CSV table of C-alpha atoms and ligand atoms in Angstrom, one decimal:
chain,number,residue,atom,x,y,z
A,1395,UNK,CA,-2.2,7.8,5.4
A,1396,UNK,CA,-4.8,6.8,8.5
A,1397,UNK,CA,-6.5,3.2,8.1
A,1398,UNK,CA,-9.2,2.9,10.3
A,1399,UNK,CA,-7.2,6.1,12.4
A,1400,UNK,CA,-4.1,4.1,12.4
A,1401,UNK,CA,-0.7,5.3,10.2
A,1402,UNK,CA,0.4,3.4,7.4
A,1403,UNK,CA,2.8,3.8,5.2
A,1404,UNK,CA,2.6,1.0,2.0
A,1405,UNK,CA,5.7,-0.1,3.4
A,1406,UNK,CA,7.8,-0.3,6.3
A,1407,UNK,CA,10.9,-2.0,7.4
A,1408,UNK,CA,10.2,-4.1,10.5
A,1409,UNK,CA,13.6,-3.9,12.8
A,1410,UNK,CA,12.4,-7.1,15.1
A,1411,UNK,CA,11.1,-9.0,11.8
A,1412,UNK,CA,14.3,-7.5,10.6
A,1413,UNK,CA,12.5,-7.6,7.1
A,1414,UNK,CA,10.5,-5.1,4.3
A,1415,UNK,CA,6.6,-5.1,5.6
A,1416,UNK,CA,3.8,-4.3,2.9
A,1417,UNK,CA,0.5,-4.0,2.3
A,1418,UNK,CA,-1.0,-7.0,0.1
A,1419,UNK,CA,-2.6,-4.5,-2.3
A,1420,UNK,CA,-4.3,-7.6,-4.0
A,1421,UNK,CA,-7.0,-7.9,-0.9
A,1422,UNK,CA,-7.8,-4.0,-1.2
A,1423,UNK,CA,-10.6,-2.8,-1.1
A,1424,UNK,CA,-12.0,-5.6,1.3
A,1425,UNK,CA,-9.2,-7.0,3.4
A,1426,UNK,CA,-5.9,-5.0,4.8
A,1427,UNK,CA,-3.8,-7.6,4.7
A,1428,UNK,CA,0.1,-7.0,5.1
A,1429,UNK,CA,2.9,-9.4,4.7
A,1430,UNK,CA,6.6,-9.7,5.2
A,1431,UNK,CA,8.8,-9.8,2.3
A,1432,UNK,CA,11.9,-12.0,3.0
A,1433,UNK,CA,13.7,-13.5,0.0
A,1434,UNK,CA,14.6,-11.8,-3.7
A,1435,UNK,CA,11.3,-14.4,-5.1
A,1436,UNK,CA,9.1,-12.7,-2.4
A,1437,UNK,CA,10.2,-9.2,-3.7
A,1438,UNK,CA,9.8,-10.3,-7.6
A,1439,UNK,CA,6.4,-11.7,-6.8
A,1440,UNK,CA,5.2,-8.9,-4.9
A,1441,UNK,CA,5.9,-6.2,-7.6
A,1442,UNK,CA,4.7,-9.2,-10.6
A,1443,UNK,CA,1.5,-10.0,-9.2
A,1444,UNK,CA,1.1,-6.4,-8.1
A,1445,UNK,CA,0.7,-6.9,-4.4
A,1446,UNK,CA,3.0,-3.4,-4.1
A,1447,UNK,CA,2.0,-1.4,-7.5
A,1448,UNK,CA,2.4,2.0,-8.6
A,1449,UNK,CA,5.9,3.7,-10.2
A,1450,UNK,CA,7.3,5.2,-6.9
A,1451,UNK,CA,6.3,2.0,-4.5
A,1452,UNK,CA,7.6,-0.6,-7.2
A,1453,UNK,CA,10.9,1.5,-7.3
A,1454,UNK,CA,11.0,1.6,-3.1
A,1455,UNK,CA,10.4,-2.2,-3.2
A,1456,UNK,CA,13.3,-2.5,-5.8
A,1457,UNK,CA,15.9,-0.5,-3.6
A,1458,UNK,CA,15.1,-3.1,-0.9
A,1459,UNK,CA,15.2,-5.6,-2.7
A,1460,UNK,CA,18.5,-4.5,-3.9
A,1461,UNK,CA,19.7,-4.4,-0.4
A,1462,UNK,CA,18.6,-7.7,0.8
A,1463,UNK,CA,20.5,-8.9,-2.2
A,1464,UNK,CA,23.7,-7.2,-1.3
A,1465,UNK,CA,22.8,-9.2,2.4
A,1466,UNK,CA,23.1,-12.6,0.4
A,1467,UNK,CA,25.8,-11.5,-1.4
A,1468,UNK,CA,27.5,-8.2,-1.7
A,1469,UNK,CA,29.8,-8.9,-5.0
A,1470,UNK,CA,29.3,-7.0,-8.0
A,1471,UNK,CA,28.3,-10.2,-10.2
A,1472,UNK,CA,25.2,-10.4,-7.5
A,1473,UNK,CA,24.7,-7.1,-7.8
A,1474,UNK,CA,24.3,-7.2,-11.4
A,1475,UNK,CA,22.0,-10.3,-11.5
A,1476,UNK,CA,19.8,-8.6,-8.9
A,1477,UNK,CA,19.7,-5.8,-10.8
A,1478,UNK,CA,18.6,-7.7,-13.9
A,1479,UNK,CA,15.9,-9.9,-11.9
A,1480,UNK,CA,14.4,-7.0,-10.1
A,1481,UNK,CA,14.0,-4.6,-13.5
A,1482,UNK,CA,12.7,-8.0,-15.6
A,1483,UNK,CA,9.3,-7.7,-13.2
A,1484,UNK,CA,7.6,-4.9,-14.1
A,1485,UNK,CA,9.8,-2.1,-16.5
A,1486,UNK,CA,7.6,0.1,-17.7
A,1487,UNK,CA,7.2,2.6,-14.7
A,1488,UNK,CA,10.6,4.3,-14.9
A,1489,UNK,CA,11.1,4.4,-11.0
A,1490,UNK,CA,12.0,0.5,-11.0
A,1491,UNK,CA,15.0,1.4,-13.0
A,1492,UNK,CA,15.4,4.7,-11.4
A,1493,UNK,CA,16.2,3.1,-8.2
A,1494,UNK,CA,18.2,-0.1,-9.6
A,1495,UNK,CA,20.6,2.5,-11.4
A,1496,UNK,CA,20.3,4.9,-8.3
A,1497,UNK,CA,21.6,2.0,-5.7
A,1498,UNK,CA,24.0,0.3,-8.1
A,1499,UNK,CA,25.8,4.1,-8.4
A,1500,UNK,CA,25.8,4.2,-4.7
A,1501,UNK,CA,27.1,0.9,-4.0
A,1502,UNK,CA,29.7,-0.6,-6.6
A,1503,UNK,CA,32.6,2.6,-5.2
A,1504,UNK,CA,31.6,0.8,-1.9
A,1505,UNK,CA,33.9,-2.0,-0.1
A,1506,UNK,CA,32.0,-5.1,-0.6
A,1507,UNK,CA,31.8,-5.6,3.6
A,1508,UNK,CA,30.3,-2.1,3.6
A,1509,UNK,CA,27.6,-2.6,1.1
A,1510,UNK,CA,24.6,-4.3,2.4
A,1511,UNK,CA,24.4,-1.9,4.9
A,1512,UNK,CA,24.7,0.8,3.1
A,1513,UNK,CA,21.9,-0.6,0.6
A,1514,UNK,CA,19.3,-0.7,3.4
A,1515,UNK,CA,20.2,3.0,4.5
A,1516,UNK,CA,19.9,3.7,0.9
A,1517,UNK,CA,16.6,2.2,0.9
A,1518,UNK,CA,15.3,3.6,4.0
A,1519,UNK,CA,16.3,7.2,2.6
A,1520,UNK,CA,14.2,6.1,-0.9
A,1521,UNK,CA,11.2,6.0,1.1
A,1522,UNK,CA,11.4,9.2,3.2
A,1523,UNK,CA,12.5,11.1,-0.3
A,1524,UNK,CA,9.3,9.5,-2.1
A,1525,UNK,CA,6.9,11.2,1.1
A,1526,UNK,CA,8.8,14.2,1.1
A,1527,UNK,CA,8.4,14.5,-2.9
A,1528,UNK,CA,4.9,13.5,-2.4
A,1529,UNK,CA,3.5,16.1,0.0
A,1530,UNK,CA,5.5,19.3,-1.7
A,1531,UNK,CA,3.6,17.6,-5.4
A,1532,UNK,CA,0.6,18.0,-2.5
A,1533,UNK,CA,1.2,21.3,-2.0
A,1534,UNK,CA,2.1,22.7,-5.5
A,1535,UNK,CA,-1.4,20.9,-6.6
A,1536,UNK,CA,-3.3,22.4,-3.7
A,1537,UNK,CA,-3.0,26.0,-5.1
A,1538,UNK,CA,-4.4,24.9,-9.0
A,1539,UNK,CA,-7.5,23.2,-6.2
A,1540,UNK,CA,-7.8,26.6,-4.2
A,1541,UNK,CA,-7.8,28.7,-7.5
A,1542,UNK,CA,-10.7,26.7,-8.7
A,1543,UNK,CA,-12.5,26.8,-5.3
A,1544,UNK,CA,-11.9,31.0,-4.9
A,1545,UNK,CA,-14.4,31.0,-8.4
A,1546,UNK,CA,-17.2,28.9,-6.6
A,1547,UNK,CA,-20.2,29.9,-4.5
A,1548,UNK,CA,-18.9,28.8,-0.9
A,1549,UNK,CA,-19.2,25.1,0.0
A,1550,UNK,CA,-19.7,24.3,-3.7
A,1551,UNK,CA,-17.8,21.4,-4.0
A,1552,UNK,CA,-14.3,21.1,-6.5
A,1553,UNK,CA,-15.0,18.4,-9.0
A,1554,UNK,CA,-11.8,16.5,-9.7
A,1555,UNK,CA,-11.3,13.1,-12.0
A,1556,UNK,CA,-8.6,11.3,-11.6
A,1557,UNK,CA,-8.1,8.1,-13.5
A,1558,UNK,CA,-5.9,4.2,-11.7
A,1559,UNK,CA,-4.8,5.0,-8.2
A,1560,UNK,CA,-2.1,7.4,-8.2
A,1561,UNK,CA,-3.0,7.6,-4.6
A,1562,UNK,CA,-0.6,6.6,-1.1
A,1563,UNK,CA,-0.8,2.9,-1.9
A,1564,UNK,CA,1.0,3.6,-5.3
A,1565,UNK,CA,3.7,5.7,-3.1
A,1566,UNK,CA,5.3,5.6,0.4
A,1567,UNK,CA,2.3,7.9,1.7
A,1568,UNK,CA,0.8,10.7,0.1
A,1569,UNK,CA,-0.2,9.7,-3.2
A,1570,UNK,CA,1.2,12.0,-6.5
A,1571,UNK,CA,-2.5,12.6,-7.6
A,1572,UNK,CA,-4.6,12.1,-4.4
A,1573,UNK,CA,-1.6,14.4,-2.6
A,1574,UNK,CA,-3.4,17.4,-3.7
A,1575,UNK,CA,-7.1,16.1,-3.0
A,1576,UNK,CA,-5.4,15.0,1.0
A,1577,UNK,CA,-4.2,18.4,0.9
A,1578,UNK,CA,-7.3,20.4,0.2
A,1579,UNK,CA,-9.4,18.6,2.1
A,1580,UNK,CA,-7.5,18.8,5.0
A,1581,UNK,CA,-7.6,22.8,4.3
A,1582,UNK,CA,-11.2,22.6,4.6
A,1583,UNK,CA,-12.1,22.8,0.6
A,1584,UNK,CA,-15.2,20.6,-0.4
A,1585,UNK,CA,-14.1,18.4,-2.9
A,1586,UNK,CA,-15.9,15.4,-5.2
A,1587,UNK,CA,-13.9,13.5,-7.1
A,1588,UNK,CA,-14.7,11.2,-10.1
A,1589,UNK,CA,-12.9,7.9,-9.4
A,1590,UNK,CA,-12.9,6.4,-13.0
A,1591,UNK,CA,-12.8,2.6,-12.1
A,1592,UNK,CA,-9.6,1.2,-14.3
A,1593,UNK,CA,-10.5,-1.9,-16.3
A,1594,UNK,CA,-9.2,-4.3,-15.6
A,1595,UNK,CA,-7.4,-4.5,-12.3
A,1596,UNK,CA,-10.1,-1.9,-10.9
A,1597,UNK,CA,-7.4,0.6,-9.2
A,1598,UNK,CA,-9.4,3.0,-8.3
A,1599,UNK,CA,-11.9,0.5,-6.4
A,1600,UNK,CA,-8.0,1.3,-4.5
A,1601,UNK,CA,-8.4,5.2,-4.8
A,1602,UNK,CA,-12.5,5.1,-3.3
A,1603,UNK,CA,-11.1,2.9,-0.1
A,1604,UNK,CA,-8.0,5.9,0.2
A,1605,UNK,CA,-10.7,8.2,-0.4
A,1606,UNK,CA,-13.5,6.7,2.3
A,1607,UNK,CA,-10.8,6.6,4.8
A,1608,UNK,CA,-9.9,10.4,5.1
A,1609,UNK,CA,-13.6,11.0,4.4
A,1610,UNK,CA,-13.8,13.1,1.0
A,1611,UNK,CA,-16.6,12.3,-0.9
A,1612,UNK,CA,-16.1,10.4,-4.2
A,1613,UNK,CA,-18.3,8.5,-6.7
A,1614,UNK,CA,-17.5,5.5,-8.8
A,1615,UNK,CA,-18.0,5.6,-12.5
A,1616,UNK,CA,-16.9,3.4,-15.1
A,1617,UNK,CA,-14.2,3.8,-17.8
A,1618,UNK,CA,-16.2,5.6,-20.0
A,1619,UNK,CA,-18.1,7.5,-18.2
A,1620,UNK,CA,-15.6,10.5,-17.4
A,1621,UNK,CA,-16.1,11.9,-21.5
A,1622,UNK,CA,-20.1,12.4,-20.9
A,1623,UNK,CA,-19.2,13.9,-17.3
A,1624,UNK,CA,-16.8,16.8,-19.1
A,1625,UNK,CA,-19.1,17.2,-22.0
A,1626,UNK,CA,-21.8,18.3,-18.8
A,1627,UNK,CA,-19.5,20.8,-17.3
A,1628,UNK,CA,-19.6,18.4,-14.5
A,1629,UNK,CA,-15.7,18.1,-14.3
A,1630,UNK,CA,-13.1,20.9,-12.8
A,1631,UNK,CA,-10.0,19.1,-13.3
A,1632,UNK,CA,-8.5,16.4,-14.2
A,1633,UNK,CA,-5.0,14.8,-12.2
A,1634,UNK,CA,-3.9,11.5,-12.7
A,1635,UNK,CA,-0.6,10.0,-12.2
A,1636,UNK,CA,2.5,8.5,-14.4
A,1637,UNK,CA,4.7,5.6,-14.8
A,1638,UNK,CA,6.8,7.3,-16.9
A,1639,UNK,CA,7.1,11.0,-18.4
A,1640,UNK,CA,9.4,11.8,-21.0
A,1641,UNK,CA,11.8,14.6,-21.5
A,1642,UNK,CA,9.2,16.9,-23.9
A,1643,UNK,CA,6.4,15.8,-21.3
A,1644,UNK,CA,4.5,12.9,-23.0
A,1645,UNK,CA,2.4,10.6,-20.5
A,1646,UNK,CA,2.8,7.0,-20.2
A,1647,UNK,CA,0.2,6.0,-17.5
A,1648,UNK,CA,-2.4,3.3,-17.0
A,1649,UNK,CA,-4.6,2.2,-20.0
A,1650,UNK,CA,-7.3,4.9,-20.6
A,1651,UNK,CA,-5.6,8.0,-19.7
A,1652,UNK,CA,-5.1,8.8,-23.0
A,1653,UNK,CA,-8.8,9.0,-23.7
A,1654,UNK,CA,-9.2,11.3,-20.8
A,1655,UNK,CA,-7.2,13.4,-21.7
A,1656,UNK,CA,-8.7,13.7,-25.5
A,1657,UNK,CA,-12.0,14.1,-23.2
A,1658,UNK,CA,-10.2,16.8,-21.5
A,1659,UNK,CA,-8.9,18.6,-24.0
A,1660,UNK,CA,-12.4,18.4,-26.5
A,1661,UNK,CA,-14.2,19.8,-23.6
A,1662,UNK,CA,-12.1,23.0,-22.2
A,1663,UNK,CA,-10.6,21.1,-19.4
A,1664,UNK,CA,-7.6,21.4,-17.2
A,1665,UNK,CA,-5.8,18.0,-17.5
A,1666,UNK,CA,-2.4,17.5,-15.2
A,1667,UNK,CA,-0.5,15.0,-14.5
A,1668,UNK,CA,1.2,14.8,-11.0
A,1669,UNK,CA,4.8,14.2,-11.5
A,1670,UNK,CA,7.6,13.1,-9.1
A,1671,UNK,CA,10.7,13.9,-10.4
A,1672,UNK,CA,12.4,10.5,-10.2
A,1673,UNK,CA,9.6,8.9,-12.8
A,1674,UNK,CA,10.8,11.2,-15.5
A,1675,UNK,CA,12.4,9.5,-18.5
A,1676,UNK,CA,15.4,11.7,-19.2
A,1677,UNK,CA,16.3,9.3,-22.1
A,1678,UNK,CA,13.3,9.2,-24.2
A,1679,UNK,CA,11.6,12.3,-25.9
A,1680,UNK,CA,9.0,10.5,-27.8
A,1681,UNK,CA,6.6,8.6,-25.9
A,1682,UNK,CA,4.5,7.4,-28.3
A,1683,UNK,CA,7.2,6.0,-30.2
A,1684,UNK,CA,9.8,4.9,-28.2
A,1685,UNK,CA,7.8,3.4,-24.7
A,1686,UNK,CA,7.1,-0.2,-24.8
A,1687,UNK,CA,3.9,-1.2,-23.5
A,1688,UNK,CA,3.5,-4.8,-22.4
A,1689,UNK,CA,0.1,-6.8,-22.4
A,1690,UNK,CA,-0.4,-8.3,-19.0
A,1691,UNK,CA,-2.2,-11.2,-20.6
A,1692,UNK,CA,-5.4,-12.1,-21.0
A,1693,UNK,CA,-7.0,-13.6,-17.6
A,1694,UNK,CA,-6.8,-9.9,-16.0
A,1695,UNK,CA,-9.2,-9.3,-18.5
A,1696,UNK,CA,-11.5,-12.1,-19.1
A,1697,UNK,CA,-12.2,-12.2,-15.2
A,1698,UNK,CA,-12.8,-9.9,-12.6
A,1699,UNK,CA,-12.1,-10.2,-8.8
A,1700,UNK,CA,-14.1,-9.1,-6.4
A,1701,UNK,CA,-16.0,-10.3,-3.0
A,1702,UNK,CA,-19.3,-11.8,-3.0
A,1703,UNK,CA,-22.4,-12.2,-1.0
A,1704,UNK,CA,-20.6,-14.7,1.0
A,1705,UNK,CA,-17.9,-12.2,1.7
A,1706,UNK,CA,-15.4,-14.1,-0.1
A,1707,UNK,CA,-12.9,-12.6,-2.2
A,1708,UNK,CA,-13.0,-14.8,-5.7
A,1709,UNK,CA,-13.0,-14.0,-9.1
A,1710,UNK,CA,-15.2,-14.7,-11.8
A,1711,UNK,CA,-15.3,-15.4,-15.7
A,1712,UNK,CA,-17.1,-12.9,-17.6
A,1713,UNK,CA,-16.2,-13.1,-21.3
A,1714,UNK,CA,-17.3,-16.9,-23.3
A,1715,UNK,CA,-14.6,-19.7,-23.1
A,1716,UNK,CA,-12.9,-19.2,-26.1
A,1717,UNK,CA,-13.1,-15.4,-26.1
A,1718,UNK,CA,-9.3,-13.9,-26.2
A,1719,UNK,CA,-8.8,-10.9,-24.6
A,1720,UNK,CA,-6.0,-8.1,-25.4
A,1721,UNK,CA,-4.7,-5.9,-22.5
A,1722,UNK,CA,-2.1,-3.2,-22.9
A,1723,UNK,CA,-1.6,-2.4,-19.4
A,1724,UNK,CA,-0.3,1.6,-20.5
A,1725,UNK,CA,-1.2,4.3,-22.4
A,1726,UNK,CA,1.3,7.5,-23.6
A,1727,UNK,CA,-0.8,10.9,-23.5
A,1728,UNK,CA,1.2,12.9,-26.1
A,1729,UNK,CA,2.3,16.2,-24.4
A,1730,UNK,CA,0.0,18.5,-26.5
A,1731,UNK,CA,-2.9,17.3,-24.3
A,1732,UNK,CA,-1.0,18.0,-20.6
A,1733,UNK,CA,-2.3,21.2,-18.9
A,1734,UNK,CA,1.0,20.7,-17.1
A,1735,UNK,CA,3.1,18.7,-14.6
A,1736,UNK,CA,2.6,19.1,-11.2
A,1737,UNK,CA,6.2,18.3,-9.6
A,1738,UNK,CA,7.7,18.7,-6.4
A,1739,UNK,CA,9.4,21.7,-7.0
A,1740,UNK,CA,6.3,23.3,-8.9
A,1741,UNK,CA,4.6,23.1,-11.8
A,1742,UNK,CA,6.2,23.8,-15.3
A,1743,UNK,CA,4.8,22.9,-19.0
A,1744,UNK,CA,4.4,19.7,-20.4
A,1745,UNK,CA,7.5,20.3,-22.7
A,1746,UNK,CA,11.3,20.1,-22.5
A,1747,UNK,CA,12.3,23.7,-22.1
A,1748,UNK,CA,9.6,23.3,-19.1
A,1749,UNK,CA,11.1,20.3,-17.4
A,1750,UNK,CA,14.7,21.1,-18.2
A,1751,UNK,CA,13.7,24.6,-16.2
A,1752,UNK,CA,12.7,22.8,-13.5
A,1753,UNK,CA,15.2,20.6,-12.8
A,1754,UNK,CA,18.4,21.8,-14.9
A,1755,UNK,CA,20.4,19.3,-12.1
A,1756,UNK,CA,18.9,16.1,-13.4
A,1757,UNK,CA,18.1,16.9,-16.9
A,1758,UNK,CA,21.6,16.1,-18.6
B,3288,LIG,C1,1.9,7.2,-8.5
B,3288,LIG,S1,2.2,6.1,-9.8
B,3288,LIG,C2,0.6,5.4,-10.0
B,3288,LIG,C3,0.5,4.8,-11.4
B,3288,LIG,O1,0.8,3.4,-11.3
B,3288,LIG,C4,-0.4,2.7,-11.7
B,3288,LIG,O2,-0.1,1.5,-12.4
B,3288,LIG,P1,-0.2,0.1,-11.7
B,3288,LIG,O3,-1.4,0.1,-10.8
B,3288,LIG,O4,-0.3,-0.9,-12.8
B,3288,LIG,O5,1.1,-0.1,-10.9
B,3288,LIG,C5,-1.1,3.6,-12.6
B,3288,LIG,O6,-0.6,3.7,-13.8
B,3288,LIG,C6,-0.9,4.9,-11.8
B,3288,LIG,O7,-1.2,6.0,-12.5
């Protein structure tokens, strides 16, 4: 999406640099700051410290990644350590292994001389899927936006919520939740959405910057904040993203989700979850149960980053020394309270007769 009227993509393969480009997503919302990304550390670091985040970005990075590996060495044993180095950074979103699995199928038929450059093509063709995928999810979401606007006095804004950023940053371009919002707006529907902040990284301090940029009006609430906002009829909808969705349609996304959707569902409200096909978890049925969720440690929580009056971008301590902190950096939003997925091929139930509907081909 535009920056300042300028392109981007989140990232971008630099022929003359002859290396992955991406935007540092750690200096967002107050400095674009973009970086090359040369050796297999550099990619590990970027998706560990969350400088690329977001299921279908993490799993672009990987299939890079993958490819500069098969650069450095295109034997299978490198192939395999790779494999296990890139997953090891960040495993919960599914798309990290759906792209390992999804380049190591492509490659190990290959002749090792004609694998490193079939990796990159891979890659490149991982990136222009993930748009693609994004903008149809766009256009599928637009017509749940345009059903609620047809019931509104004209010009009466839609009121969406959507909870992290699910927005172009966390994809190629397009977003899987803000692809419907980019798609409205630019058919001319007023929108407001509810940008629920995302303790403790602050993501959607990420989706208000998206938002600003293509001008659609948002406010900046905290955590808790979205629950009283339903209970006042001051919601339409909610959309958020998802790391992971399993095959019956539970939702493993960022901490807090979960309590929206309870929110949603005590209060009458659509709740969907925008859903690009390669971040569903064929393999797991119960999410709840069977989706490990990893604490990202402590510090994330017991500080917060941000610029100050100085316009330096620093963080600060805001628990007592001493004071532990406990951060489960997902949640799993049991399928019962889904409205339903919005996908690229259309939307379909929160179930497993739904999603095996929709994509018979993938489902097994
Ligand atoms: C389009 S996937 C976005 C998904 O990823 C985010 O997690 P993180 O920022 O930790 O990578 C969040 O769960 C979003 O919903």
């Amino acid at each position: 999406m535009k920056v300042d009227g300028t392109h981007y993509r989140s990232l971008w393969w630099d022929a003359k640099k002859d290396a992955l480009q991406i935007i540092d997503q750690r200096w967002l919302p107050h400095e674009f700051r973009t970086q090359s990304v040369v050796t297999l550390q550099d990619f590990a670091d970027a998706i560990i410290q969350m400088r690329v985040r977001g299921a279908p970005l993490i799993g672009a990075t990987a299939a890079y990644g993958m490819a500069l590996a098969m650069f450095i060495d295109p034997s299978d044993a490198h192939m395999a350590q790779a494999w296990e180095f890139l997953h090891n950074t960040r495993p919960t979103a599914i798309n990290l292994r759906w792209a390992l699995n999804r380049c190591q199928t492509a490659l190990l038929p290959l002749p090792v001389a004609d694998r490193a450059g079939a990796a990159l093509a891979l890659a490149h063709d991982i990136a222009n899927e993930d748009v693609e995928i994004n903008r149809q999810i766009g256009l599928n979401g637009l017509n749940l936006i345009q059903d609620i606007a047809a019931k509104k006095p004209s010009g009466e804004p839609v009121r969406l919520l959507t909870h992290c950023n699910a927005g172009w940053i966390a994809t190629v371009d397009w977003g899987t939740a803000t692809s419907p919002m980019y798609h409205a707006h630019n058919a001319g529907i007023a929108l407001h959405i509810w940008v629920d902040e995302t303790r403790p990284r602050n993501q959607d301090a990420l989706t208000s910057w998206e938002l600003g940029s293509h001008g659609i009006a948002h406010t900046y609430i905290t955590d808790n904040a979205g629950g009283h906002l339903m209970q006042h009829g001051q919601v339409d909808m909610v959309i958020t993203g998802t790391d992971r969705t399993t095959r019956r349609g539970d939702v493993c996304n960022k901490i807090g989700t979960y309590l929206k959707a309870l929110a949603a569902h005590d209060n009458g409200v659509p709740f969907y979850v925008a859903l690009p096909s390669p971040t569903i978890d064929w393999t797991v049925a119960d999410g709840v149960a069977d989706i490990p969720i990893k604490d990202r440690g402590e510090r994330e929580i017991t500080y917060v980053m941000g610029r100050n009056n100085a316009g330096q971008i620093t963080e600060v301590q805001v628990t007592p020394d001493g004071t532990h902190g406990g951060n489960p950096a997902f949640d799993v939003t049991p399928n019962r309270l889904v409205s339903g997925l919005i996908t690229e091929r259309g939307i379909c139930d929160a179930s497993e007769a739904g999603l095996t509907a929709m994509f018979p081909d993938l489902s097994g």
